[in-house]
């Protein structure tokens, strides 16, 4: 069962993601498509997965949460540079 705080986080993440895409589209006048949209989707999915793991481990591994958070950030960083950077760099 999903805790109310986790559900609120997922809802907020989704709303902020849509607002970010809308704001970028409005300010640049261009549609957000292609590798940029894919990178936004993957980034938000990774954020949700990392949050879920941290939330589930918050009581068992409290002394390691900071390191696990940094590992999640590193995973997002590596995912961008391995998967998406070549498409943006081309």
PDB file of C-alpha atoms in Angstrom:
ATOM      1  CA  UNK A   1       0.000   0.000   0.000  1.00  0.00           C
ATOM      2  CA  UNK A   2       1.280   3.454  -0.910  1.00  0.00           C
ATOM      3  CA  UNK A   3       1.715   5.871   1.971  1.00  0.00           C
ATOM      4  CA  UNK A   4      -0.056   9.237   1.611  1.00  0.00           C
ATOM      5  CA  UNK A   5       3.279  11.094   1.719  1.00  0.00           C
ATOM      6  CA  UNK A   6       4.707   8.953  -1.072  1.00  0.00           C
ATOM      7  CA  UNK A   7       1.557   9.421  -3.139  1.00  0.00           C
ATOM      8  CA  UNK A   8       1.807  13.187  -2.601  1.00  0.00           C
ATOM      9  CA  UNK A   9       5.450  13.087  -3.718  1.00  0.00           C
ATOM     10  CA  UNK A  10       4.588  11.227  -6.933  1.00  0.00           C
ATOM     11  CA  UNK A  11       1.774  13.674  -7.663  1.00  0.00           C
ATOM     12  CA  UNK A  12       4.027  16.657  -7.024  1.00  0.00           C
ATOM     13  CA  UNK A  13       6.779  15.153  -9.187  1.00  0.00           C
ATOM     14  CA  UNK A  14       4.331  14.668 -12.047  1.00  0.00           C
ATOM     15  CA  UNK A  15       2.884  18.186 -11.760  1.00  0.00           C
ATOM     16  CA  UNK A  16       6.311  19.837 -11.571  1.00  0.00           C
ATOM     17  CA  UNK A  17       7.497  17.806 -14.567  1.00  0.00           C
ATOM     18  CA  UNK A  18       4.515  18.927 -16.646  1.00  0.00           C
ATOM     19  CA  UNK A  19       4.956  22.532 -15.516  1.00  0.00           C
ATOM     20  CA  UNK A  20       8.645  22.401 -16.449  1.00  0.00           C
ATOM     21  CA  UNK A  21       7.913  21.068 -19.921  1.00  0.00           C
ATOM     22  CA  UNK A  22       5.137  23.648 -20.372  1.00  0.00           C
ATOM     23  CA  UNK A  23       7.374  26.508 -19.171  1.00  0.00           C
ATOM     24  CA  UNK A  24      10.226  25.501 -21.443  1.00  0.00           C
ATOM     25  CA  UNK A  25       7.862  25.154 -24.380  1.00  0.00           C
ATOM     26  CA  UNK A  26       6.311  28.552 -23.632  1.00  0.00           C
ATOM     27  CA  UNK A  27       9.598  30.420 -23.170  1.00  0.00           C
ATOM     28  CA  UNK A  28      11.393  28.942 -26.168  1.00  0.00           C
ATOM     29  CA  UNK A  29       8.379  28.732 -28.457  1.00  0.00           C
ATOM     30  CA  UNK A  30       9.422  25.229 -29.473  1.00  0.00           C
ATOM     31  CA  UNK A  31       7.799  21.910 -28.774  1.00  0.00           C
ATOM     32  CA  UNK A  32       9.664  19.660 -26.335  1.00  0.00           C
ATOM     33  CA  UNK A  33      10.218  16.465 -28.338  1.00  0.00           C
ATOM     34  CA  UNK A  34      12.902  13.953 -29.201  1.00  0.00           C
ATOM     35  CA  UNK A  35      15.826  13.219 -26.915  1.00  0.00           C
ATOM     36  CA  UNK A  36      14.992  16.122 -24.588  1.00  0.00           C
ATOM     37  CA  UNK A  37      11.544  14.738 -23.815  1.00  0.00           C
ATOM     38  CA  UNK A  38      12.972  11.231 -23.405  1.00  0.00           C
ATOM     39  CA  UNK A  39      15.599  12.534 -20.987  1.00  0.00           C
ATOM     40  CA  UNK A  40      12.909  14.313 -18.933  1.00  0.00           C
ATOM     41  CA  UNK A  41      10.844  11.130 -18.756  1.00  0.00           C
ATOM     42  CA  UNK A  42      13.798   8.930 -17.784  1.00  0.00           C
ATOM     43  CA  UNK A  43      14.984  11.482 -15.205  1.00  0.00           C
ATOM     44  CA  UNK A  44      11.569  11.614 -13.552  1.00  0.00           C
ATOM     45  CA  UNK A  45      11.214   7.826 -13.582  1.00  0.00           C
ATOM     46  CA  UNK A  46      14.640   7.445 -12.002  1.00  0.00           C
ATOM     47  CA  UNK A  47      13.739  10.065  -9.386  1.00  0.00           C
ATOM     48  CA  UNK A  48      10.561   8.148  -8.530  1.00  0.00           C
ATOM     49  CA  UNK A  49      12.413   4.823  -8.293  1.00  0.00           C
ATOM     50  CA  UNK A  50      15.208   6.297  -6.164  1.00  0.00           C
ATOM     51  CA  UNK A  51      12.684   7.979  -3.877  1.00  0.00           C
ATOM     52  CA  UNK A  52      10.773   4.712  -3.503  1.00  0.00           C
ATOM     53  CA  UNK A  53      13.932   2.825  -2.583  1.00  0.00           C
ATOM     54  CA  UNK A  54      15.021   5.492  -0.097  1.00  0.00           C
ATOM     55  CA  UNK A  55      11.550   5.637   1.401  1.00  0.00           C
ATOM     56  CA  UNK A  56      11.450   1.860   1.851  1.00  0.00           C
ATOM     57  CA  UNK A  57      14.945   1.797   3.372  1.00  0.00           C
ATOM     58  CA  UNK A  58      14.433   4.792   5.678  1.00  0.00           C
ATOM     59  CA  UNK A  59      14.080   2.674   8.834  1.00  0.00           C
ATOM     60  CA  UNK A  60      16.384  -0.256   8.088  1.00  0.00           C
ATOM     61  CA  UNK A  61      19.332   1.726   6.705  1.00  0.00           C
ATOM     62  CA  UNK A  62      18.977   5.172   8.245  1.00  0.00           C
ATOM     63  CA  UNK A  63      22.736   5.573   8.640  1.00  0.00           C
ATOM     64  CA  UNK A  64      23.238   4.920   4.906  1.00  0.00           C
ATOM     65  CA  UNK A  65      20.472   7.097   3.423  1.00  0.00           C
ATOM     66  CA  UNK A  66      22.808   9.937   2.466  1.00  0.00           C
ATOM     67  CA  UNK A  67      25.132   7.584   0.640  1.00  0.00           C
ATOM     68  CA  UNK A  68      22.199   5.868  -1.072  1.00  0.00           C
ATOM     69  CA  UNK A  69      20.858   9.268  -2.144  1.00  0.00           C
ATOM     70  CA  UNK A  70      24.248  10.191  -3.602  1.00  0.00           C
ATOM     71  CA  UNK A  71      24.397   6.808  -5.364  1.00  0.00           C
ATOM     72  CA  UNK A  72      20.987   7.545  -6.893  1.00  0.00           C
ATOM     73  CA  UNK A  73      22.197  10.947  -8.035  1.00  0.00           C
ATOM     74  CA  UNK A  74      25.263   9.301  -9.553  1.00  0.00           C
ATOM     75  CA  UNK A  75      23.024   6.803 -11.339  1.00  0.00           C
ATOM     76  CA  UNK A  76      21.010   9.647 -12.859  1.00  0.00           C
ATOM     77  CA  UNK A  77      24.231  11.422 -13.850  1.00  0.00           C
ATOM     78  CA  UNK A  78      25.683   8.293 -15.493  1.00  0.00           C
ATOM     79  CA  UNK A  79      22.404   7.558 -17.262  1.00  0.00           C
ATOM     80  CA  UNK A  80      22.434  11.017 -18.802  1.00  0.00           C
ATOM     81  CA  UNK A  81      26.042  10.866 -19.977  1.00  0.00           C
ATOM     82  CA  UNK A  82      25.893   7.300 -21.281  1.00  0.00           C
ATOM     83  CA  UNK A  83      22.434   7.333 -22.879  1.00  0.00           C
ATOM     84  CA  UNK A  84      21.528  10.937 -23.723  1.00  0.00           C
ATOM     85  CA  UNK A  85      24.717  12.993 -24.017  1.00  0.00           C
ATOM     86  CA  UNK A  86      25.708  11.517 -27.403  1.00  0.00           C
ATOM     87  CA  UNK A  87      22.320  12.560 -28.836  1.00  0.00           C
ATOM     88  CA  UNK A  88      22.632  16.100 -27.443  1.00  0.00           C
ATOM     89  CA  UNK A  89      26.266  16.400 -28.474  1.00  0.00           C
ATOM     90  CA  UNK A  90      25.625  15.361 -32.096  1.00  0.00           C
TER      91      UNK A  90
END
